[in-house]
Short mmCIF file of C-alpha atoms in Angstrom, two decimals:
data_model
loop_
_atom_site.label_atom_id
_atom_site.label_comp_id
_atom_site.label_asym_id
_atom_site.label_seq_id
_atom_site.Cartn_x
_atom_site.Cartn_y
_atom_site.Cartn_z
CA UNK A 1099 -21.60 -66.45 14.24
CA UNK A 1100 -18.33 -64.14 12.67
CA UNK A 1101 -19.19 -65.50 9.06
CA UNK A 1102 -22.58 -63.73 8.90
CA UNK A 1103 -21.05 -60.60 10.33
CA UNK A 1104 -18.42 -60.36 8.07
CA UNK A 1105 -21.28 -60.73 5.15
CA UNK A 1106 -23.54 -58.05 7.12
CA UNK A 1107 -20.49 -55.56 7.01
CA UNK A 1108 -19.30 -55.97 3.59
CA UNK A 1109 -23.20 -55.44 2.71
CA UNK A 1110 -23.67 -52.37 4.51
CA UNK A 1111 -20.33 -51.22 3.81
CA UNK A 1112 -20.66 -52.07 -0.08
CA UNK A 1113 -24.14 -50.17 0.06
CA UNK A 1114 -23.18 -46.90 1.67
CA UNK A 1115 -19.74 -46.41 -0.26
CA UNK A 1116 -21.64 -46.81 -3.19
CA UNK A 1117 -24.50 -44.94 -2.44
CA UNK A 1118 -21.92 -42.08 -1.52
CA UNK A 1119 -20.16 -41.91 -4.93
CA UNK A 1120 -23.60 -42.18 -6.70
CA UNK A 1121 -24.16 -39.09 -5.03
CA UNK A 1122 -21.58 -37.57 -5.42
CA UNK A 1123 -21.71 -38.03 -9.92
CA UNK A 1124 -25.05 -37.04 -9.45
CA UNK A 1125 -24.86 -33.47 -7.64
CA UNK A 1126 -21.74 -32.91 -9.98
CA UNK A 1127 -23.69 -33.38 -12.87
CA UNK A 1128 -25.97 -30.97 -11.78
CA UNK A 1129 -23.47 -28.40 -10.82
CA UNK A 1130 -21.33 -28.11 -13.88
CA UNK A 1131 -25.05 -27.97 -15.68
CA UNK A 1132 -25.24 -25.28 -13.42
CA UNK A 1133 -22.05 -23.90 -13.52
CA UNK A 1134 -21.91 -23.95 -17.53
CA UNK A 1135 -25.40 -21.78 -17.78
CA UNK A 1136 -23.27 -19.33 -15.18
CA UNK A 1137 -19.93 -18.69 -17.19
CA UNK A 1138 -20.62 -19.79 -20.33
CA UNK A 1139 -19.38 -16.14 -21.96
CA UNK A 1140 -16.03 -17.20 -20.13
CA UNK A 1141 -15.75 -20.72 -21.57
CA UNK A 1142 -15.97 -19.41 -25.04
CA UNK A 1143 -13.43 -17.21 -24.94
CA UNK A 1144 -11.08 -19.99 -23.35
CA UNK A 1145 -9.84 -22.62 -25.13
CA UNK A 1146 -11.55 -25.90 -25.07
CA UNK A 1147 -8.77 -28.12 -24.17
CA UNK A 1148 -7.82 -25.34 -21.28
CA UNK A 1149 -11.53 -25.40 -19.68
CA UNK A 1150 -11.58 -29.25 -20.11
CA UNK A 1151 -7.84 -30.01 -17.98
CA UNK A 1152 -7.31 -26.88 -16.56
CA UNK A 1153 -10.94 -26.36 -15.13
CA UNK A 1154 -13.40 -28.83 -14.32
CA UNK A 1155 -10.69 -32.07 -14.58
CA UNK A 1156 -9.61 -29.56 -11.32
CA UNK A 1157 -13.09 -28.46 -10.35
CA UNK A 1158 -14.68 -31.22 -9.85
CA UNK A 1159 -12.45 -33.12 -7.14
CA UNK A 1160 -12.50 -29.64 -5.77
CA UNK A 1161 -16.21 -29.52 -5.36
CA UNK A 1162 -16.47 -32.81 -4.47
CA UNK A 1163 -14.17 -33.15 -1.25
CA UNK A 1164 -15.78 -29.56 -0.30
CA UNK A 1165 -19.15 -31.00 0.08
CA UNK A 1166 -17.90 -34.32 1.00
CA UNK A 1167 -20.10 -34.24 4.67
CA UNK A 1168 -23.07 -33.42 2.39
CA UNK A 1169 -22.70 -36.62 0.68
CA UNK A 1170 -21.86 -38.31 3.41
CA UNK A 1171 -25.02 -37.21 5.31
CA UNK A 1172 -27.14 -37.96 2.51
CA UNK A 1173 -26.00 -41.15 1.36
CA UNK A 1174 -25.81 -42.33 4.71
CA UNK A 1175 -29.79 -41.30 5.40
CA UNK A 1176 -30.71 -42.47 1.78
CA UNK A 1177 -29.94 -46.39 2.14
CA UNK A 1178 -29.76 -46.51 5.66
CA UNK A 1179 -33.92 -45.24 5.34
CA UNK A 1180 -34.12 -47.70 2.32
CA UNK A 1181 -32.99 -50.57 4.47
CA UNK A 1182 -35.18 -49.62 7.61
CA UNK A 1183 -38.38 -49.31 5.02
CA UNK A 1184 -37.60 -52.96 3.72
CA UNK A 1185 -37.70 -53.85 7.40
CA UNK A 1186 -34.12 -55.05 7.06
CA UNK A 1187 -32.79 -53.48 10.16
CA UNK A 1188 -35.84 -55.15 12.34
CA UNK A 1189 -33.97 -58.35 10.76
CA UNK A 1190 -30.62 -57.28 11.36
CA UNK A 1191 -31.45 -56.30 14.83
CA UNK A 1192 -33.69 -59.54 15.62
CA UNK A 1193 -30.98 -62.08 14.59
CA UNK A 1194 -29.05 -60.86 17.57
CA UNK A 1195 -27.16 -58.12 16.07
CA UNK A 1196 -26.47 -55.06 18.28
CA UNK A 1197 -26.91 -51.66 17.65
CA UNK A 1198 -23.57 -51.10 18.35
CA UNK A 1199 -22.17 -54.05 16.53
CA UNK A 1200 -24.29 -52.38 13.66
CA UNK A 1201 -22.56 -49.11 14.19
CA UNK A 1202 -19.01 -50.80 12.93
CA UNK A 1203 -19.22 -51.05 9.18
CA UNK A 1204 -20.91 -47.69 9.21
CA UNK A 1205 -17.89 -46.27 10.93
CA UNK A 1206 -15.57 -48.30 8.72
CA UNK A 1207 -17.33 -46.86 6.02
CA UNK A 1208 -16.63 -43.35 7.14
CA UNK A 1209 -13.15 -44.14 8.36
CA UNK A 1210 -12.68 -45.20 4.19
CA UNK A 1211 -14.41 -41.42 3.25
CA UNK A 1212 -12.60 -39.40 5.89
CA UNK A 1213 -9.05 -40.76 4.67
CA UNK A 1214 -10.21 -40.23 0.83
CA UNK A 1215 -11.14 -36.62 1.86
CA UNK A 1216 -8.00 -35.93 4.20
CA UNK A 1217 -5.57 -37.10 1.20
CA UNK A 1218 -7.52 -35.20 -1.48
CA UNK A 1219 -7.78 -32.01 0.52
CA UNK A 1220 -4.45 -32.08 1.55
CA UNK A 1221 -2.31 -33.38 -1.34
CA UNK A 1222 -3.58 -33.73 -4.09
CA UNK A 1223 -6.27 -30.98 -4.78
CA UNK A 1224 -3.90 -27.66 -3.95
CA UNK A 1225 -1.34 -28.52 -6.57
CA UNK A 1226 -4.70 -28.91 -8.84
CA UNK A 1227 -6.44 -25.81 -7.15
CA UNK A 1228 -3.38 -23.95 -8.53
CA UNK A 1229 -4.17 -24.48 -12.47
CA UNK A 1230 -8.25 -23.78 -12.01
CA UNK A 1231 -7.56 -20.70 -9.86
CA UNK A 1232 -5.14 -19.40 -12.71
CA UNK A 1233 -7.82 -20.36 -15.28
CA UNK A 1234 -10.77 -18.24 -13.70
CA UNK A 1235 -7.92 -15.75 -13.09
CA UNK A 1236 -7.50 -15.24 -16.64
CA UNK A 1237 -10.88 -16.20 -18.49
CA UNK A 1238 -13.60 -15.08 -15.39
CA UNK A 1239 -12.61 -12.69 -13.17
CA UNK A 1240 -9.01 -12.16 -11.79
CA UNK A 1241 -8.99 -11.68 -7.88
CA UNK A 1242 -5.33 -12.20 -8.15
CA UNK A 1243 -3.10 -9.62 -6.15
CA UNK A 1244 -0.54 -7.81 -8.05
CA UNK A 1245 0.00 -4.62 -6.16
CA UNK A 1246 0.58 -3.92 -2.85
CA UNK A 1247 1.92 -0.62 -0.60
CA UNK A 1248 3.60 0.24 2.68
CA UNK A 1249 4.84 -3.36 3.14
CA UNK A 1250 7.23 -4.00 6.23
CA UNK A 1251 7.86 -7.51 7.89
CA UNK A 1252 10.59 -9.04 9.68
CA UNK A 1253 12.25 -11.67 7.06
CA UNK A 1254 14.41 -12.74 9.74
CA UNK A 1255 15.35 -12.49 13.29
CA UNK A 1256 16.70 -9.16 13.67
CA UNK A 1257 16.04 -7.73 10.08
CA UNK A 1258 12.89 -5.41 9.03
CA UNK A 1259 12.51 -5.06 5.46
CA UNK A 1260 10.20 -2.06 3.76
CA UNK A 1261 9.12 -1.44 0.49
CA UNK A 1262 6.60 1.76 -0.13
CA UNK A 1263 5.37 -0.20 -3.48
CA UNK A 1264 5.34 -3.97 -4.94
CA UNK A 1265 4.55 -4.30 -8.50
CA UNK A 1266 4.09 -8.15 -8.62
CA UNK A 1267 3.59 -7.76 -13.07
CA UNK A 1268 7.25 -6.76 -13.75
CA UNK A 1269 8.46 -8.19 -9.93
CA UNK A 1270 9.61 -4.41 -8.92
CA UNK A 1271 9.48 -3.03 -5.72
CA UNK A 1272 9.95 0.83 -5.15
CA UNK A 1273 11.93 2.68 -2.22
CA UNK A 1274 12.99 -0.35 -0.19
CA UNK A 1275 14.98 -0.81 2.64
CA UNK A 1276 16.40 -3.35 5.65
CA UNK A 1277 17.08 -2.56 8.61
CA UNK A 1278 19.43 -4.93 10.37
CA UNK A 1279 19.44 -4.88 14.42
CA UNK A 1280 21.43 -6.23 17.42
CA UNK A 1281 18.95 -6.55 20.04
CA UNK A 1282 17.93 -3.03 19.73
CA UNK A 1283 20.65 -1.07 18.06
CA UNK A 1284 20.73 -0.72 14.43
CA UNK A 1285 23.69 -1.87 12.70
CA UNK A 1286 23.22 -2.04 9.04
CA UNK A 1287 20.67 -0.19 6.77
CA UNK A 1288 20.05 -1.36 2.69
CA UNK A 1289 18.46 1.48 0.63
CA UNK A 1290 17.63 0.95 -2.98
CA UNK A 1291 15.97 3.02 -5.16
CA UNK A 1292 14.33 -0.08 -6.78
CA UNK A 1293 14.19 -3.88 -5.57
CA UNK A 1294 13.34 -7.04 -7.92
CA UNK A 1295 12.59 -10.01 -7.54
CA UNK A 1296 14.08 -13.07 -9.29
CA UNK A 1297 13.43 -16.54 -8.32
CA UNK A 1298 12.99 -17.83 -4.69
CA UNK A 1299 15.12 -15.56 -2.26
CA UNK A 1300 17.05 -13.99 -4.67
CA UNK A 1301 16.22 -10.49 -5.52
CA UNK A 1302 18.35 -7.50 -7.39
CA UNK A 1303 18.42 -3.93 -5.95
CA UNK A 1304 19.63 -1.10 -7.76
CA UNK A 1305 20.55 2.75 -6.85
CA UNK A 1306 21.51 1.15 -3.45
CA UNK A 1307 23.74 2.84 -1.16
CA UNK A 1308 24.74 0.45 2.25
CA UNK A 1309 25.38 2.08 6.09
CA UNK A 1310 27.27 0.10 8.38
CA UNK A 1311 27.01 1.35 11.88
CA UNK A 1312 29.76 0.73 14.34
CA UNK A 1313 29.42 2.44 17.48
CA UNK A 1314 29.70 6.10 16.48
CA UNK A 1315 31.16 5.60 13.01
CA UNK A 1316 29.65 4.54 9.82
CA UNK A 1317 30.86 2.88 6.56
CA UNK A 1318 29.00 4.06 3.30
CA UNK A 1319 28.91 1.17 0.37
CA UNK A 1320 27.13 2.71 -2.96
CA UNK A 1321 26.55 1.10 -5.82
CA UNK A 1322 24.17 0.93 -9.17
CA UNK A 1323 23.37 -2.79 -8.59
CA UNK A 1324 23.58 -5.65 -6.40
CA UNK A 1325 22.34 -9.29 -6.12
CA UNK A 1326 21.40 -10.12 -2.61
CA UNK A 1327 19.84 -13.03 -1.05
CA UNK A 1328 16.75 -11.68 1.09
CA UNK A 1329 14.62 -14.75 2.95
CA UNK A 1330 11.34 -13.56 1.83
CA UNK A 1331 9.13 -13.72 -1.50
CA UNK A 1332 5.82 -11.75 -3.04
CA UNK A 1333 3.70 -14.54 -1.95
CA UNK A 1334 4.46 -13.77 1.65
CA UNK A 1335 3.06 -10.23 1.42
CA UNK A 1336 0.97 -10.49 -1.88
CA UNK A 1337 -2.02 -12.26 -0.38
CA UNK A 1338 -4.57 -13.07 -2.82
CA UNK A 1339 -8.32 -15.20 -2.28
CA UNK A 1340 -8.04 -18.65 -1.98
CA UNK A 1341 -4.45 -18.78 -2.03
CA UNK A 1342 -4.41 -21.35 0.93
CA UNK A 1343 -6.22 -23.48 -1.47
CA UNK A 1344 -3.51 -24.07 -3.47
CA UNK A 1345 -0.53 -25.24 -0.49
CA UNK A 1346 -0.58 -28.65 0.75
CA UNK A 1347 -1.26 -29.53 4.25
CA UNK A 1348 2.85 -29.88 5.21
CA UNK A 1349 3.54 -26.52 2.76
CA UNK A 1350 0.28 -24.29 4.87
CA UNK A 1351 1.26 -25.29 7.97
CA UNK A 1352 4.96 -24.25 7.49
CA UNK A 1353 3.87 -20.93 5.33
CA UNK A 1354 1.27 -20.45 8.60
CA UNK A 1355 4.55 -20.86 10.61
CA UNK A 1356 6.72 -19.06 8.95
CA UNK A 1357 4.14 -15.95 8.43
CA UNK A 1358 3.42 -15.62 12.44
CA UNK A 1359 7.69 -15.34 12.89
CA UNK A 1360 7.32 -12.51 10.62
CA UNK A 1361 4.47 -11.16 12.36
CA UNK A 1362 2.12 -11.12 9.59
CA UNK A 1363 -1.20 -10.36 10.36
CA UNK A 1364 -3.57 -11.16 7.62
CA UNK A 1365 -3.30 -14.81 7.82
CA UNK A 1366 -6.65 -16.12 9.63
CA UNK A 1367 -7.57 -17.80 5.92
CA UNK A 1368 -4.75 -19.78 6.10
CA UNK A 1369 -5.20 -21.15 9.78
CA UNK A 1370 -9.14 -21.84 8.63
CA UNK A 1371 -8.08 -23.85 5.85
CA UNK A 1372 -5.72 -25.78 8.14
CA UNK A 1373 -8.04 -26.57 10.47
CA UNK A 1374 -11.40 -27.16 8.10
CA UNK A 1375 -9.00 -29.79 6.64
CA UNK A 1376 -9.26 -32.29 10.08
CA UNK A 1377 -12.81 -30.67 10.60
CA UNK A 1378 -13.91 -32.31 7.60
CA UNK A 1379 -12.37 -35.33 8.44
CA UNK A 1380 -14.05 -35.66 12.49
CA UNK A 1381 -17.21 -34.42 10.51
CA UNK A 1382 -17.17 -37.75 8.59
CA UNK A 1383 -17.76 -39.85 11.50
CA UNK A 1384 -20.68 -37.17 13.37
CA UNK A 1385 -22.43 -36.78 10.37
CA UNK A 1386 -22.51 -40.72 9.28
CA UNK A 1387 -23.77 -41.53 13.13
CA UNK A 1388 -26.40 -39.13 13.00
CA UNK A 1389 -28.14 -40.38 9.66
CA UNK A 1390 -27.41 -43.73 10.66
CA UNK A 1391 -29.85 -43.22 13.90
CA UNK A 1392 -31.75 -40.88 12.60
CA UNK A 1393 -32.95 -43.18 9.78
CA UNK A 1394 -32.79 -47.20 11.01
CA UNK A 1395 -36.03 -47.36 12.58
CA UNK A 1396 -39.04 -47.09 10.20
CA UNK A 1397 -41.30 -44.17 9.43
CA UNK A 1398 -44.83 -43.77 8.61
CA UNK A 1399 -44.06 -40.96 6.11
CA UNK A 1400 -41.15 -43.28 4.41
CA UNK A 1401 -37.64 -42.61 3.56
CA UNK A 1402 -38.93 -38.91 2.34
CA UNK A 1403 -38.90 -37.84 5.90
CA UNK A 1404 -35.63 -39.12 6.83
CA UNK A 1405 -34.34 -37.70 3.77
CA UNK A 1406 -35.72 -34.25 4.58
CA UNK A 1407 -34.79 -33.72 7.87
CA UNK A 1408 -31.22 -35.29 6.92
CA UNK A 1409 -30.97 -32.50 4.07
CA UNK A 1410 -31.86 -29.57 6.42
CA UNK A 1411 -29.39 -31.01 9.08
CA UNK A 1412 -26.29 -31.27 6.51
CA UNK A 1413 -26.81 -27.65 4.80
CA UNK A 1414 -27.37 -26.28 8.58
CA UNK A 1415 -23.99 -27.91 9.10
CA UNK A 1416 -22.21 -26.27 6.12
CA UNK A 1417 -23.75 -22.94 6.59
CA UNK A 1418 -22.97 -23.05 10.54
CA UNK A 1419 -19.38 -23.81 9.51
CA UNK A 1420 -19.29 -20.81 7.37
CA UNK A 1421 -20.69 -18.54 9.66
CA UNK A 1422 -18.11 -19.53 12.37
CA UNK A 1423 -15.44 -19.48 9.65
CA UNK A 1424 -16.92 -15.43 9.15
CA UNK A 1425 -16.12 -14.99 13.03
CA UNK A 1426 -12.46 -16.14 12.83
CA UNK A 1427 -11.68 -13.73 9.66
CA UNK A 1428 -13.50 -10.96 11.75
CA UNK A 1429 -11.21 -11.82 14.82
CA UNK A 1430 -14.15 -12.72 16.79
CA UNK A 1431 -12.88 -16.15 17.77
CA UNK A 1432 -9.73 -18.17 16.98
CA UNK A 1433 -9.86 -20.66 13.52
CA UNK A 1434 -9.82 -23.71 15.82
CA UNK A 1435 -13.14 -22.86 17.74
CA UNK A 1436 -14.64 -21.66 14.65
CA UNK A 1437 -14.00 -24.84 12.47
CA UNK A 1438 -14.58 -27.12 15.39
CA UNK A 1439 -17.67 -25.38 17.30
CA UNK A 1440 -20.06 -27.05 14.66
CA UNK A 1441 -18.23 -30.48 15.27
CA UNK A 1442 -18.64 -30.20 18.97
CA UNK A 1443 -22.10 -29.15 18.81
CA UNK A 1444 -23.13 -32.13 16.37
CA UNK A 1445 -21.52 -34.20 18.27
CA UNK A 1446 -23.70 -33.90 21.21
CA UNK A 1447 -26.35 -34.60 19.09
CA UNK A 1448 -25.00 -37.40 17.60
CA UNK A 1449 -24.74 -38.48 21.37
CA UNK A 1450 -28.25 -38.17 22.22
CA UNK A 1451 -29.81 -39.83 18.66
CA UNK A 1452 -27.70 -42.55 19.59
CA UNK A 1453 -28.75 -43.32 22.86
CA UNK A 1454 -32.57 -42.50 21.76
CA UNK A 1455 -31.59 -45.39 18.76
CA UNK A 1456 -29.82 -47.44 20.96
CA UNK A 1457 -32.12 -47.44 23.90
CA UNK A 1458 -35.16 -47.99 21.52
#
């Protein structure tokens, strides 16, 4: 009895994998139609080879693993209805198979999609994401941060740093100082007429004079320049859109990490794209158990209904996720209850079709 099991999985297995990458080629052929027609004054003024490699060889896998529970969802209803309209499943299901036992090579199918997605999404599209942002930077519209004013964080325990302007095109920052404290007394203060920044932590100040506090006395240091080591870089306060696209999974969490030490506010885009990372993942598994009931028994109105209500179910998905993702940037809710609320509340569907399926 294992033999024809083993056949039954690799079948169903076989069919929705490739069902799901069929998909997949087929909505990205439609978008970068789409997506042509929409910034085609851009792609002419950028050279070929750089909107070939730079953009959609890094678009692509980028749109792809974004709308990967779309595809799931859909490929997942598609065969799943084409095998319940051949009356397959009535076979399956009369030769002693379970509904549960049929459940496994679905779920080993989405167990294969939700590792694909969690590897893509969280090493090897950033590093990608980083060349197509700085292509639509430079050829379609540049949502890059280069300026920034009033900045003050902590860029270590005990040490404030403030810099009235950051000029992030020729790396100068204007009327800085740090502020060094024991517990709450002040013991050192840096003031520079001008700060820049060189590679890493390592930044130049110049016009600087240096107080030294100790106890009632005070030891001026003055000088016209001065390489320092400072544990903090523009990207920490120059926060630009999609920037937590570009970090892997290991580099967001510790930038996410390192940013809350500091006391950095502005940082609920980061924590979203931390969590929508394992969202996507769990949403793999819902999303594949919902079309699978929703579509194994057969319909009057054929696979087209199936089909339908899947699509309406999957784009309710996405847009409920960005709606909740809205309430986390607007400090409504935390990024963990707004990436996983949609989860939770498709998984209690997936509960009941499965019961309903099960029971049926």
């Amino acid at each position: 009895m294992k033999k024809p099991f083993k056949i039954l999985d690799l079948y169903i297995i076989k069919k929705f994998l490739g069902t799901y990458f069929f998909a997949i080629l087929l909505i990205l052929a439609i978008t970068v139609m789409f997506d042509i027609n929409e910034k085609l004054d851009s792609f002419l003024k950028a050279p070929i080879h750089a909107t070939i490699f730079d953009y959609f060889l890094n678009f692509l896998p980028y749109f792809a693993n974004q709308f990967s529970p779309l595809f799931t969802f859909i490929a997942c209803i598609f065969f799943t209805s084409k095998l319940a309209d051949n009356s397959e499943i009535i076979a399956m299901l009369s030769s002693g198979v379970s509904f549960r036992r049929l459940m496994r090579p679905y779920i080993v199918s989405a167990a294969v999609i939700a590792a694909l997605t969690w590897v893509l999404g969280a090493y090897i599209i950033p590093p990608a994401n980083v060349k197509r942002i700085e292509y639509t930077n430079t050829y379609v519209k540049n949502k890059r941060v280069d300026y920034g004013s009033n900045i003050q964080m902590m860029v270590a325990p005990g040490e404030i740093a403030y810099m009235s302007r950051y000029d992030n095109t020729t790396r100068t920052g204007y009327r800085f100082s740090l502020d060094k404290f024991d517990g709450k007394r002040l013991v050192s203060r840096l003031t520079a007429n001008t700060i820049r920044w060189d590679s890493l932590y390592h930044w130049q100040v110049r016009d600087y004079m240096i107080r030294d506090i100790d106890g009632i006395r005070e030891h001026i240091k003055r000088g016209s320049r001065l390489d320092t080591m400072i544990p903090f870089e523009p990207r920490d306060f120059l926060i630009s859109k999609n920037d937590q696209e570009t970090l892997t999974s290991p580099q967001l969490q510790e930038y996410i990490a390192r940013q809350k030490e500091r006391g950095v506010a502005n940082i609920e885009a980061f924590e979203i794209e931390n969590e929508r990372r394992y969202a996507m993942c769990a949403a793999a598994f819902i999303l594949t158990v919902i079309g699978m009931t929703l579509s194994s028994k057969k319909v009057k109105g054929g696979m087209g209904i199936n089909i339908g209500i899947g699509l309406v179910l999957s784009f309710s998905y996405i847009l409920f996720m960005t709606v909740t993702s809205t309430f986390a940037i607007s400090g409504y809710t935390s990024p963990f209850v707004a990436m996983w609320i949609p989860n939770m509340i498709y998984i209690v569907i997936a509960i009941i079709l499965y019961r309903r399926a099960s029971a049926g």
